[in-house]
Amino acid sequence: MLVIHNPDHARHAGRQEMFRGRLVPCHEVPARLDHVLAELQRRRFGRLEAAAPDAGLDALLARIHAPRYLRFLERAWDDWVALDPANAALDALPSVWPVRGFRADVEPDNFAARLGLYSFDAGTPLMAGSWRAARSGALTAAQAARAVASGKESSAFALTRPPGHHAGADFFGGYCFLNNAALAAQALREGGAARVAVLDVDYHHGNGTQSIFYERADVLTISIHGDPRTEYPFYLGHADERGAGAGEGCNLNLPLPRGTGFERWLEALDAAITAVRAFRADALVVPLGLDTFEGDPISGFRLKSAAYLRVGARLASLALPTVFCFEGGYAVAEVGVNAVNVLEGFESA
C-alpha cells in the first residue's frame, strides 16, 4: 500500500483548547502521526512517500471549500497578530459566533469576529503553522486519491494531520481546517469514478463531510459514530438525515450509544458496507478515526486493538479502489498500532 505523509504536519501544534469552561492541553498533537509513522516503519508496512508540490491543489480546494474561507485561513495568523502584537505568543481561539438569526453573509472587518464566523467550537486552536500544515495535509489526501484514481495503486493511506472530517465548505472545528476525505472523494470523481462512497469510522460524526456532499448524488456519505444527542459534535449525525435535493438518500448515519462494544459496532459496519454495495460505488474513501478504541480519552466505544484487523478485512471485502485518510485517535501511544492494524487487515484479506 502506498503511504503518503505530510512533512509539514508538526507546524500545527496547538497548546490549549477550551473544554467545559477550562483551557486544557490539546488532545490533537503531532505525536499522533509520529506514532503511526513509527509503527509503519517497525512493521515495514507500505511504501512511504512525502507529499510533493502540486499545481492543481488550489483548484481542487476551491471545489470543496468556499473561496472566502480559504482566504481567511491563509491570512488568519497574520491578521491575528495584527489585531495585537502580543497575540504572536498565543494560539487563536474564537470567543464569539453568529448564532441563529445573526448574519453570516457579511464578513466582519474585526478579526476576532471573522474567527468566530468561520468556526463552530473553541477547541480548535489556530497558530502560525496551521495553514501550511492543513494545506500540505490536503495535498497528501489529493495525491493519495490521484494515485488510486490513475490505477497505479489499488489503495493508499493519506497519513496527515491536522485531521479533516469536521471541516465544512466554510467552517473549521473539531481540530479540522480542510476536509481531507472530501478532497480525496472529489479527486477520485475527477479521476474517473462516477460514484464515490465515503465511509467514516471515526467515533465523532463527520459533520463537515456530510454538509459538503449533502445535496450531491455522486457521493454517498456514511458515518458510524457516537449518538449526537450526547456526543460531539452534537448538531448533526442523526439517523433521519438522509440527504436533500439531488442527494436525497445519499447520506446514511449510524449513531450508536456510548459504551458500544465491537460486535454491535461491527453490525453497523456491515450495514454501511451493504449501503456502499447498493450505491454501486466505483471507489471508497475511509476517514480513518481510531478513537473508537477502548482507551481513548475523549470517546466512548470499546474496540480493542485486535478488532482493527477485522475492521480492515471487512473494508477490503468491498474490493474497491480505496483511500484511507487519517482522522481521530487520542490514545496517542496506541494509535499507531491501531491504525496499522486496519491497514494490515485490509491488505491481508
mmCIF file with all atom_site columns, N, CA, C and O in Angstrom, residues 62-114:
data_model
loop_
_atom_site.group_PDB
_atom_site.id
_atom_site.type_symbol
_atom_site.label_atom_id
_atom_site.label_alt_id
_atom_site.label_comp_id
_atom_site.label_asym_id
_atom_site.label_entity_id
_atom_site.label_seq_id
_atom_site.pdbx_PDB_ins_code
_atom_site.Cartn_x
_atom_site.Cartn_y
_atom_site.Cartn_z
_atom_site.occupancy
_atom_site.B_iso_or_equiv
_atom_site.pdbx_formal_charge
_atom_site.auth_seq_id
_atom_site.auth_comp_id
_atom_site.auth_asym_id
_atom_site.auth_atom_id
_atom_site.pdbx_PDB_model_num
ATOM 1   N N  . ALA A 1 62  ? -10.822 24.721 -4.144 1.00 0.00 ? 62  ALA A N  1
ATOM 2   C CA . ALA A 1 62  ? -11.919 25.627 -4.461 1.00 0.00 ? 62  ALA A CA 1
ATOM 3   C C  . ALA A 1 62  ? -13.192 24.879 -4.847 1.00 0.00 ? 62  ALA A C  1
ATOM 4   O O  . ALA A 1 62  ? -14.287 25.467 -4.821 1.00 0.00 ? 62  ALA A O  1
ATOM 5   N N  . ARG A 1 63  ? -13.079 23.610 -5.188 1.00 0.00 ? 63  ARG A N  1
ATOM 6   C CA . ARG A 1 63  ? -14.279 22.838 -5.500 1.00 0.00 ? 63  ARG A CA 1
ATOM 7   C C  . ARG A 1 63  ? -14.924 22.248 -4.247 1.00 0.00 ? 63  ARG A C  1
ATOM 8   O O  . ARG A 1 63  ? -16.069 21.784 -4.303 1.00 0.00 ? 63  ARG A O  1
ATOM 9   N N  . ILE A 1 64  ? -14.217 22.270 -3.133 1.00 0.00 ? 64  ILE A N  1
ATOM 10  C CA . ILE A 1 64  ? -14.752 21.749 -1.878 1.00 0.00 ? 64  ILE A CA 1
ATOM 11  C C  . ILE A 1 64  ? -15.006 22.860 -0.865 1.00 0.00 ? 64  ILE A C  1
ATOM 12  O O  . ILE A 1 64  ? -15.994 22.838 -0.132 1.00 0.00 ? 64  ILE A O  1
ATOM 13  N N  . HIS A 1 65  ? -14.127 23.862 -0.820 1.00 0.00 ? 65  HIS A N  1
ATOM 14  C CA . HIS A 1 65  ? -14.231 24.917 0.186  1.00 0.00 ? 65  HIS A CA 1
ATOM 15  C C  . HIS A 1 65  ? -14.530 26.276 -0.458 1.00 0.00 ? 65  HIS A C  1
ATOM 16  O O  . HIS A 1 65  ? -14.103 26.546 -1.578 1.00 0.00 ? 65  HIS A O  1
ATOM 17  N N  . ALA A 1 66  ? -15.241 27.125 0.281  1.00 0.00 ? 66  ALA A N  1
ATOM 18  C CA . ALA A 1 66  ? -15.621 28.452 -0.201 1.00 0.00 ? 66  ALA A CA 1
ATOM 19  C C  . ALA A 1 66  ? -14.394 29.342 -0.340 1.00 0.00 ? 66  ALA A C  1
ATOM 20  O O  . ALA A 1 66  ? -13.520 29.341 0.545  1.00 0.00 ? 66  ALA A O  1
ATOM 21  N N  . PRO A 1 67  ? -14.300 30.121 -1.413 1.00 0.00 ? 67  PRO A N  1
ATOM 22  C CA . PRO A 1 67  ? -13.121 30.970 -1.618 1.00 0.00 ? 67  PRO A CA 1
ATOM 23  C C  . PRO A 1 67  ? -12.834 31.907 -0.454 1.00 0.00 ? 67  PRO A C  1
ATOM 24  O O  . PRO A 1 67  ? -11.684 32.080 -0.065 1.00 0.00 ? 67  PRO A O  1
ATOM 25  N N  . ARG A 1 68  ? -13.866 32.523 0.129  1.00 0.00 ? 68  ARG A N  1
ATOM 26  C CA . ARG A 1 68  ? -13.583 33.483 1.210  1.00 0.00 ? 68  ARG A CA 1
ATOM 27  C C  . ARG A 1 68  ? -13.073 32.754 2.459  1.00 0.00 ? 68  ARG A C  1
ATOM 28  O O  . ARG A 1 68  ? -12.290 33.315 3.228  1.00 0.00 ? 68  ARG A O  1
ATOM 29  N N  . TYR A 1 69  ? -13.494 31.530 2.662  1.00 0.00 ? 69  TYR A N  1
ATOM 30  C CA . TYR A 1 69  ? -12.992 30.738 3.779  1.00 0.00 ? 69  TYR A CA 1
ATOM 31  C C  . TYR A 1 69  ? -11.522 30.389 3.571  1.00 0.00 ? 69  TYR A C  1
ATOM 32  O O  . TYR A 1 69  ? -10.699 30.500 4.494  1.00 0.00 ? 69  TYR A O  1
ATOM 33  N N  . LEU A 1 70  ? -11.154 30.009 2.358  1.00 0.00 ? 70  LEU A N  1
ATOM 34  C CA . LEU A 1 70  ? -9.751  29.705 2.065  1.00 0.00 ? 70  LEU A CA 1
ATOM 35  C C  . LEU A 1 70  ? -8.880  30.944 2.248  1.00 0.00 ? 70  LEU A C  1
ATOM 36  O O  . LEU A 1 70  ? -7.775  30.862 2.792  1.00 0.00 ? 70  LEU A O  1
ATOM 37  N N  . ARG A 1 71  ? -9.383  32.102 1.809  1.00 0.00 ? 71  ARG A N  1
ATOM 38  C CA . ARG A 1 71  ? -8.630  33.350 2.006  1.00 0.00 ? 71  ARG A CA 1
ATOM 39  C C  . ARG A 1 71  ? -8.452  33.634 3.487  1.00 0.00 ? 71  ARG A C  1
ATOM 40  O O  . ARG A 1 71  ? -7.370  34.060 3.928  1.00 0.00 ? 71  ARG A O  1
ATOM 41  N N  . PHE A 1 72  ? -9.504  33.404 4.255  1.00 0.00 ? 72  PHE A N  1
ATOM 42  C CA . PHE A 1 72  ? -9.418  33.619 5.700  1.00 0.00 ? 72  PHE A CA 1
ATOM 43  C C  . PHE A 1 72  ? -8.322  32.750 6.313  1.00 0.00 ? 72  PHE A C  1
ATOM 44  O O  . PHE A 1 72  ? -7.495  33.231 7.090  1.00 0.00 ? 72  PHE A O  1
ATOM 45  N N  . LEU A 1 73  ? -8.325  31.453 6.014  1.00 0.00 ? 73  LEU A N  1
ATOM 46  C CA . LEU A 1 73  ? -7.331  30.550 6.598  1.00 0.00 ? 73  LEU A CA 1
ATOM 47  C C  . LEU A 1 73  ? -5.909  30.962 6.219  1.00 0.00 ? 73  LEU A C  1
ATOM 48  O O  . LEU A 1 73  ? -5.002  30.938 7.061  1.00 0.00 ? 73  LEU A O  1
ATOM 49  N N  . GLU A 1 74  ? -5.730  31.328 4.974  1.00 0.00 ? 74  GLU A N  1
ATOM 50  C CA . GLU A 1 74  ? -4.391  31.675 4.502  1.00 0.00 ? 74  GLU A CA 1
ATOM 51  C C  . GLU A 1 74  ? -3.838  32.895 5.239  1.00 0.00 ? 74  GLU A C  1
ATOM 52  O O  . GLU A 1 74  ? -2.633  32.970 5.520  1.00 0.00 ? 74  GLU A O  1
ATOM 53  N N  . ARG A 1 75  ? -4.710  33.836 5.579  1.00 0.00 ? 75  ARG A N  1
ATOM 54  C CA . ARG A 1 75  ? -4.273  35.102 6.181  1.00 0.00 ? 75  ARG A CA 1
ATOM 55  C C  . ARG A 1 75  ? -4.467  35.150 7.697  1.00 0.00 ? 75  ARG A C  1
ATOM 56  O O  . ARG A 1 75  ? -4.074  36.137 8.342  1.00 0.00 ? 75  ARG A O  1
ATOM 57  N N  . ALA A 1 76  ? -5.072  34.114 8.260  1.00 0.00 ? 76  ALA A N  1
ATOM 58  C CA . ALA A 1 76  ? -5.574  34.195 9.633  1.00 0.00 ? 76  ALA A CA 1
ATOM 59  C C  . ALA A 1 76  ? -4.492  34.538 10.639 1.00 0.00 ? 76  ALA A C  1
ATOM 60  O O  . ALA A 1 76  ? -4.700  35.392 11.518 1.00 0.00 ? 76  ALA A O  1
ATOM 61  N N  . TRP A 1 77  ? -3.336  33.883 10.552 1.00 0.00 ? 77  TRP A N  1
ATOM 62  C CA . TRP A 1 77  ? -2.321  34.135 11.579 1.00 0.00 ? 77  TRP A CA 1
ATOM 63  C C  . TRP A 1 77  ? -1.821  35.568 11.519 1.00 0.00 ? 77  TRP A C  1
ATOM 64  O O  . TRP A 1 77  ? -1.690  36.235 12.558 1.00 0.00 ? 77  TRP A O  1
ATOM 65  N N  . ASP A 1 78  ? -1.567  36.076 10.337 1.00 0.00 ? 78  ASP A N  1
ATOM 66  C CA . ASP A 1 78  ? -1.093  37.455 10.212 1.00 0.00 ? 78  ASP A CA 1
ATOM 67  C C  . ASP A 1 78  ? -2.142  38.432 10.732 1.00 0.00 ? 78  ASP A C  1
ATOM 68  O O  . ASP A 1 78  ? -1.806  39.432 11.385 1.00 0.00 ? 78  ASP A O  1
ATOM 69  N N  . ASP A 1 79  ? -3.419  38.141 10.466 1.00 0.00 ? 79  ASP A N  1
ATOM 70  C CA . ASP A 1 79  ? -4.490  39.018 10.940 1.00 0.00 ? 79  ASP A CA 1
ATOM 71  C C  . ASP A 1 79  ? -4.619  38.947 12.460 1.00 0.00 ? 79  ASP A C  1
ATOM 72  O O  . ASP A 1 79  ? -4.930  39.955 13.115 1.00 0.00 ? 79  ASP A O  1
ATOM 73  N N  . TRP A 1 80  ? -4.385  37.778 13.032 1.00 0.00 ? 80  TRP A N  1
ATOM 74  C CA . TRP A 1 80  ? -4.427  37.611 14.489 1.00 0.00 ? 80  TRP A CA 1
ATOM 75  C C  . TRP A 1 80  ? -3.341  38.434 15.159 1.00 0.00 ? 80  TRP A C  1
ATOM 76  O O  . TRP A 1 80  ? -3.583  39.134 16.146 1.00 0.00 ? 80  TRP A O  1
ATOM 77  N N  . VAL A 1 81  ? -2.144  38.402 14.617 1.00 0.00 ? 81  VAL A N  1
ATOM 78  C CA . VAL A 1 81  ? -1.036  39.164 15.186 1.00 0.00 ? 81  VAL A CA 1
ATOM 79  C C  . VAL A 1 81  ? -1.243  40.658 14.966 1.00 0.00 ? 81  VAL A C  1
ATOM 80  O O  . VAL A 1 81  ? -0.902  41.481 15.828 1.00 0.00 ? 81  VAL A O  1
ATOM 81  N N  . ALA A 1 82  ? -1.827  41.016 13.814 1.00 0.00 ? 82  ALA A N  1
ATOM 82  C CA . ALA A 1 82  ? -2.095  42.430 13.542 1.00 0.00 ? 82  ALA A CA 1
ATOM 83  C C  . ALA A 1 82  ? -3.118  43.003 14.522 1.00 0.00 ? 82  ALA A C  1
ATOM 84  O O  . ALA A 1 82  ? -3.082  44.199 14.834 1.00 0.00 ? 82  ALA A O  1
ATOM 85  N N  . LEU A 1 83  ? -4.020  42.156 15.019 1.00 0.00 ? 83  LEU A N  1
ATOM 86  C CA . LEU A 1 83  ? -5.012  42.610 15.995 1.00 0.00 ? 83  LEU A CA 1
ATOM 87  C C  . LEU A 1 83  ? -4.336  43.102 17.263 1.00 0.00 ? 83  LEU A C  1
ATOM 88  O O  . LEU A 1 83  ? -4.748  44.098 17.865 1.00 0.00 ? 83  LEU A O  1
ATOM 89  N N  . ASP A 1 84  ? -3.254  42.426 17.667 1.00 0.00 ? 84  ASP A N  1
ATOM 90  C CA . ASP A 1 84  ? -2.473  42.792 18.846 1.00 0.00 ? 84  ASP A CA 1
ATOM 91  C C  . ASP A 1 84  ? -1.139  42.059 18.741 1.00 0.00 ? 84  ASP A C  1
ATOM 92  O O  . ASP A 1 84  ? -1.117  40.825 18.730 1.00 0.00 ? 84  ASP A O  1
ATOM 93  N N  . PRO A 1 85  ? -0.004  42.770 18.663 1.00 0.00 ? 85  PRO A N  1
ATOM 94  C CA . PRO A 1 85  ? 1.293   42.088 18.523 1.00 0.00 ? 85  PRO A CA 1
ATOM 95  C C  . PRO A 1 85  ? 1.558   41.042 19.600 1.00 0.00 ? 85  PRO A C  1
ATOM 96  O O  . PRO A 1 85  ? 2.257   40.056 19.354 1.00 0.00 ? 85  PRO A O  1
ATOM 97  N N  . ALA A 1 86  ? 0.966   41.226 20.780 1.00 0.00 ? 86  ALA A N  1
ATOM 98  C CA . ALA A 1 86  ? 1.156   40.242 21.853 1.00 0.00 ? 86  ALA A CA 1
ATOM 99  C C  . ALA A 1 86  ? 0.539   38.891 21.507 1.00 0.00 ? 86  ALA A C  1
ATOM 100 O O  . ALA A 1 86  ? 0.883   37.862 22.101 1.00 0.00 ? 86  ALA A O  1
ATOM 101 N N  . ASN A 1 87  ? -0.368  38.871 20.519 1.00 0.00 ? 87  ASN A N  1
ATOM 102 C CA . ASN A 1 87  ? -1.006  37.624 20.110 1.00 0.00 ? 87  ASN A CA 1
ATOM 103 C C  . ASN A 1 87  ? -0.019  36.634 19.493 1.00 0.00 ? 87  ASN A C  1
ATOM 104 O O  . ASN A 1 87  ? -0.319  35.444 19.382 1.00 0.00 ? 87  ASN A O  1
ATOM 105 N N  . ALA A 1 88  ? 1.159   37.112 19.094 1.00 0.00 ? 88  ALA A N  1
ATOM 106 C CA . ALA A 1 88  ? 2.154   36.225 18.499 1.00 0.00 ? 88  ALA A CA 1
ATOM 107 C C  . ALA A 1 88  ? 2.564   35.109 19.457 1.00 0.00 ? 88  ALA A C  1
ATOM 108 O O  . ALA A 1 88  ? 3.037   34.057 19.018 1.00 0.00 ? 88  ALA A O  1
ATOM 109 N N  . ALA A 1 89  ? 2.375   35.331 20.751 1.00 0.00 ? 89  ALA A N  1
ATOM 110 C CA . ALA A 1 89  ? 2.733   34.316 21.757 1.00 0.00 ? 89  ALA A CA 1
ATOM 111 C C  . ALA A 1 89  ? 1.552   33.445 22.153 1.00 0.00 ? 89  ALA A C  1
ATOM 112 O O  . ALA A 1 89  ? 1.670   32.612 23.051 1.00 0.00 ? 89  ALA A O  1
ATOM 113 N N  . LEU A 1 90  ? 0.391   33.620 21.479 1.00 0.00 ? 90  LEU A N  1
ATOM 114 C CA . LEU A 1 90  ? -0.839  32.908 21.847 1.00 0.00 ? 90  LEU A CA 1
ATOM 115 C C  . LEU A 1 90  ? -1.419  32.188 20.644 1.00 0.00 ? 90  LEU A C  1
ATOM 116 O O  . LEU A 1 90  ? -1.285  32.645 19.512 1.00 0.00 ? 90  LEU A O  1
ATOM 117 N N  . ASP A 1 91  ? -2.094  31.065 20.883 1.00 0.00 ? 91  ASP A N  1
ATOM 118 C CA . ASP A 1 91  ? -2.921  30.464 19.846 1.00 0.00 ? 91  ASP A CA 1
ATOM 119 C C  . ASP A 1 91  ? -4.203  31.276 19.706 1.00 0.00 ? 91  ASP A C  1
ATOM 120 O O  . ASP A 1 91  ? -4.686  31.871 20.670 1.00 0.00 ? 91  ASP A O  1
ATOM 121 N N  . ALA A 1 92  ? -4.768  31.277 18.499 1.00 0.00 ? 92  ALA A N  1
ATOM 122 C CA . ALA A 1 92  ? -6.038  31.965 18.267 1.00 0.00 ? 92  ALA A CA 1
ATOM 123 C C  . ALA A 1 92  ? -7.196  31.008 18.527 1.00 0.00 ? 92  ALA A C  1
ATOM 124 O O  . ALA A 1 92  ? -7.274  29.931 17.937 1.00 0.00 ? 92  ALA A O  1
ATOM 125 N N  . LEU A 1 93  ? -8.088  31.412 19.413 1.00 0.00 ? 93  LEU A N  1
ATOM 126 C CA . LEU A 1 93  ? -9.320  30.675 19.703 1.00 0.00 ? 93  LEU A CA 1
ATOM 127 C C  . LEU A 1 93  ? -10.498 31.642 19.620 1.00 0.00 ? 93  LEU A C  1
ATOM 128 O O  . LEU A 1 93  ? -10.407 32.768 20.120 1.00 0.00 ? 93  LEU A O  1
ATOM 129 N N  . PRO A 1 94  ? -11.602 31.245 19.005 1.00 0.00 ? 94  PRO A N  1
ATOM 130 C CA . PRO A 1 94  ? -12.747 32.152 18.880 1.00 0.00 ? 94  PRO A CA 1
ATOM 131 C C  . PRO A 1 94  ? -13.463 32.336 20.203 1.00 0.00 ? 94  PRO A C  1
ATOM 132 O O  . PRO A 1 94  ? -13.404 31.484 21.097 1.00 0.00 ? 94  PRO A O  1
ATOM 133 N N  . SER A 1 95  ? -14.169 33.462 20.310 1.00 0.00 ? 95  SER A N  1
ATOM 134 C CA . SER A 1 95  ? -14.930 33.756 21.529 1.00 0.00 ? 95  SER A CA 1
ATOM 135 C C  . SER A 1 95  ? -16.320 34.307 21.233 1.00 0.00 ? 95  SER A C  1
ATOM 136 O O  . SER A 1 95  ? -17.077 34.600 22.153 1.00 0.00 ? 95  SER A O  1
ATOM 137 N N  . VAL A 1 96  ? -16.662 34.438 19.936 1.00 0.00 ? 96  VAL A N  1
ATOM 138 C CA . VAL A 1 96  ? -17.981 34.955 19.570 1.00 0.00 ? 96  VAL A CA 1
ATOM 139 C C  . VAL A 1 96  ? -18.395 34.300 18.260 1.00 0.00 ? 96  VAL A C  1
ATOM 140 O O  . VAL A 1 96  ? -17.551 34.036 17.396 1.00 0.00 ? 96  VAL A O  1
ATOM 141 N N  . TRP A 1 97  ? -19.712 33.995 18.145 1.00 0.00 ? 97  TRP A N  1
ATOM 142 C CA . TRP A 1 97  ? -20.212 33.277 16.971 1.00 0.00 ? 97  TRP A CA 1
ATOM 143 C C  . TRP A 1 97  ? -21.537 33.867 16.497 1.00 0.00 ? 97  TRP A C  1
ATOM 144 O O  . TRP A 1 97  ? -22.339 34.337 17.313 1.00 0.00 ? 97  TRP A O  1
ATOM 145 N N  . PRO A 1 98  ? -21.814 33.796 15.177 1.00 0.00 ? 98  PRO A N  1
ATOM 146 C CA . PRO A 1 98  ? -23.113 34.248 14.663 1.00 0.00 ? 98  PRO A CA 1
ATOM 147 C C  . PRO A 1 98  ? -24.147 33.129 14.762 1.00 0.00 ? 98  PRO A C  1
ATOM 148 O O  . PRO A 1 98  ? -24.274 32.285 13.876 1.00 0.00 ? 98  PRO A O  1
ATOM 149 N N  . VAL A 1 99  ? -24.904 33.080 15.837 1.00 0.00 ? 99  VAL A N  1
ATOM 150 C CA . VAL A 1 99  ? -25.883 32.018 16.034 1.00 0.00 ? 99  VAL A CA 1
ATOM 151 C C  . VAL A 1 99  ? -27.149 32.317 15.232 1.00 0.00 ? 99  VAL A C  1
ATOM 152 O O  . VAL A 1 99  ? -27.206 33.297 14.476 1.00 0.00 ? 99  VAL A O  1
ATOM 153 N N  . ARG A 1 100 ? -28.178 31.499 15.368 1.00 0.00 ? 100 ARG A N  1
ATOM 154 C CA . ARG A 1 100 ? -29.401 31.608 14.575 1.00 0.00 ? 100 ARG A CA 1
ATOM 155 C C  . ARG A 1 100 ? -29.966 33.030 14.594 1.00 0.00 ? 100 ARG A C  1
ATOM 156 O O  . ARG A 1 100 ? -30.111 33.641 15.645 1.00 0.00 ? 100 ARG A O  1
ATOM 157 N N  . GLY A 1 101 ? -30.281 33.506 13.390 1.00 0.00 ? 101 GLY A N  1
ATOM 158 C CA . GLY A 1 101 ? -30.844 34.841 13.262 1.00 0.00 ? 101 GLY A CA 1
ATOM 159 C C  . GLY A 1 101 ? -29.800 35.924 13.042 1.00 0.00 ? 101 GLY A C  1
ATOM 160 O O  . GLY A 1 101 ? -30.138 37.041 12.648 1.00 0.00 ? 101 GLY A O  1
ATOM 161 N N  . PHE A 1 102 ? -28.529 35.621 13.325 1.00 0.00 ? 102 PHE A N  1
ATOM 162 C CA . PHE A 1 102 ? -27.464 36.578 13.063 1.00 0.00 ? 102 PHE A CA 1
ATOM 163 C C  . PHE A 1 102 ? -27.009 36.440 11.604 1.00 0.00 ? 102 PHE A C  1
ATOM 164 O O  . PHE A 1 102 ? -27.184 35.393 10.987 1.00 0.00 ? 102 PHE A O  1
ATOM 165 N N  . ARG A 1 103 ? -26.395 37.466 11.075 1.00 0.00 ? 103 ARG A N  1
ATOM 166 C CA . ARG A 1 103 ? -25.969 37.439 9.678  1.00 0.00 ? 103 ARG A CA 1
ATOM 167 C C  . ARG A 1 103 ? -24.586 36.816 9.539  1.00 0.00 ? 103 ARG A C  1
ATOM 168 O O  . ARG A 1 103 ? -23.662 37.145 10.282 1.00 0.00 ? 103 ARG A O  1
ATOM 169 N N  . ALA A 1 104 ? -24.467 35.924 8.554  1.00 0.00 ? 104 ALA A N  1
ATOM 170 C CA . ALA A 1 104 ? -23.179 35.309 8.236  1.00 0.00 ? 104 ALA A CA 1
ATOM 171 C C  . ALA A 1 104 ? -22.716 35.657 6.829  1.00 0.00 ? 104 ALA A C  1
ATOM 172 O O  . ALA A 1 104 ? -21.633 35.254 6.421  1.00 0.00 ? 104 ALA A O  1
ATOM 173 N N  . ASP A 1 105 ? -23.540 36.418 6.101  1.00 0.00 ? 105 ASP A N  1
ATOM 174 C CA . ASP A 1 105 ? -23.195 36.733 4.709  1.00 0.00 ? 105 ASP A CA 1
ATOM 175 C C  . ASP A 1 105 ? -22.197 37.876 4.611  1.00 0.00 ? 105 ASP A C  1
ATOM 176 O O  . ASP A 1 105 ? -21.491 38.014 3.615  1.00 0.00 ? 105 ASP A O  1
ATOM 177 N N  . VAL A 1 106 ? -22.116 38.718 5.651  1.00 0.00 ? 106 VAL A N  1
ATOM 178 C CA . VAL A 1 106 ? -21.193 39.856 5.650  1.00 0.00 ? 106 VAL A CA 1
ATOM 179 C C  . VAL A 1 106 ? -19.972 39.490 6.485  1.00 0.00 ? 106 VAL A C  1
ATOM 180 O O  . VAL A 1 106 ? -20.086 39.194 7.681  1.00 0.00 ? 106 VAL A O  1
ATOM 181 N N  . GLU A 1 107 ? -18.800 39.506 5.870  1.00 0.00 ? 107 GLU A N  1
ATOM 182 C CA . GLU A 1 107 ? -17.577 39.177 6.591  1.00 0.00 ? 107 GLU A CA 1
ATOM 183 C C  . GLU A 1 107 ? -17.131 40.387 7.411  1.00 0.00 ? 107 GLU A C  1
ATOM 184 O O  . GLU A 1 107 ? -16.880 41.453 6.852  1.00 0.00 ? 107 GLU A O  1
ATOM 185 N N  . PRO A 1 108 ? -17.031 40.249 8.724  1.00 0.00 ? 108 PRO A N  1
ATOM 186 C CA . PRO A 1 108 ? -16.657 41.403 9.553  1.00 0.00 ? 108 PRO A CA 1
ATOM 187 C C  . PRO A 1 108 ? -15.222 41.864 9.290  1.00 0.00 ? 108 PRO A C  1
ATOM 188 O O  . PRO A 1 108 ? -14.367 41.084 8.871  1.00 0.00 ? 108 PRO A O  1
ATOM 189 N N  . ASP A 1 109 ? -14.954 43.142 9.568  1.00 0.00 ? 109 ASP A N  1
ATOM 190 C CA . ASP A 1 109 ? -13.595 43.664 9.469  1.00 0.00 ? 109 ASP A CA 1
ATOM 191 C C  . ASP A 1 109 ? -12.751 43.206 10.662 1.00 0.00 ? 109 ASP A C  1
ATOM 192 O O  . ASP A 1 109 ? -11.546 42.997 10.529 1.00 0.00 ? 109 ASP A O  1
ATOM 193 N N  . ASN A 1 110 ? -13.377 43.067 11.814 1.00 0.00 ? 110 ASN A N  1
ATOM 194 C CA . ASN A 1 110 ? -12.653 42.679 13.017 1.00 0.00 ? 110 ASN A CA 1
ATOM 195 C C  . ASN A 1 110 ? -12.262 41.206 12.947 1.00 0.00 ? 110 ASN A C  1
ATOM 196 O O  . ASN A 1 110 ? -13.110 40.332 12.714 1.00 0.00 ? 110 ASN A O  1
ATOM 197 N N  . PHE A 1 111 ? -10.982 40.900 13.179 1.00 0.00 ? 111 PHE A N  1
ATOM 198 C CA . PHE A 1 111 ? -10.518 39.526 13.036 1.00 0.00 ? 111 PHE A CA 1
ATOM 199 C C  . PHE A 1 111 ? -11.179 38.586 14.031 1.00 0.00 ? 111 PHE A C  1
ATOM 200 O O  . PHE A 1 111 ? -11.513 37.444 13.699 1.00 0.00 ? 111 PHE A O  1
ATOM 201 N N  . ALA A 1 112 ? -11.370 39.036 15.267 1.00 0.00 ? 112 ALA A N  1
ATOM 202 C CA . ALA A 1 112 ? -11.996 38.167 16.263 1.00 0.00 ? 112 ALA A CA 1
ATOM 203 C C  . ALA A 1 112 ? -13.388 37.728 15.808 1.00 0.00 ? 112 ALA A C  1
ATOM 204 O O  . ALA A 1 112 ? -13.802 36.583 16.037 1.00 0.00 ? 112 ALA A O  1
ATOM 205 N N  . ALA A 1 113 ? -14.106 38.621 15.139 1.00 0.00 ? 113 ALA A N  1
ATOM 206 C CA . ALA A 1 113 ? -15.427 38.284 14.614 1.00 0.00 ? 113 ALA A CA 1
ATOM 207 C C  . ALA A 1 113 ? -15.319 37.340 13.425 1.00 0.00 ? 113 ALA A C  1
ATOM 208 O O  . ALA A 1 113 ? -16.134 36.422 13.273 1.00 0.00 ? 113 ALA A O  1
ATOM 209 N N  . ARG A 1 114 ? -14.315 37.555 12.564 1.00 0.00 ? 114 ARG A N  1
ATOM 210 C CA . ARG A 1 114 ? -14.118 36.633 11.436 1.00 0.00 ? 114 ARG A CA 1
ATOM 211 C C  . ARG A 1 114 ? -13.771 35.236 11.936 1.00 0.00 ? 114 ARG A C  1
ATOM 212 O O  . ARG A 1 114 ? -14.222 34.230 11.381 1.00 0.00 ? 114 ARG A O  1
#
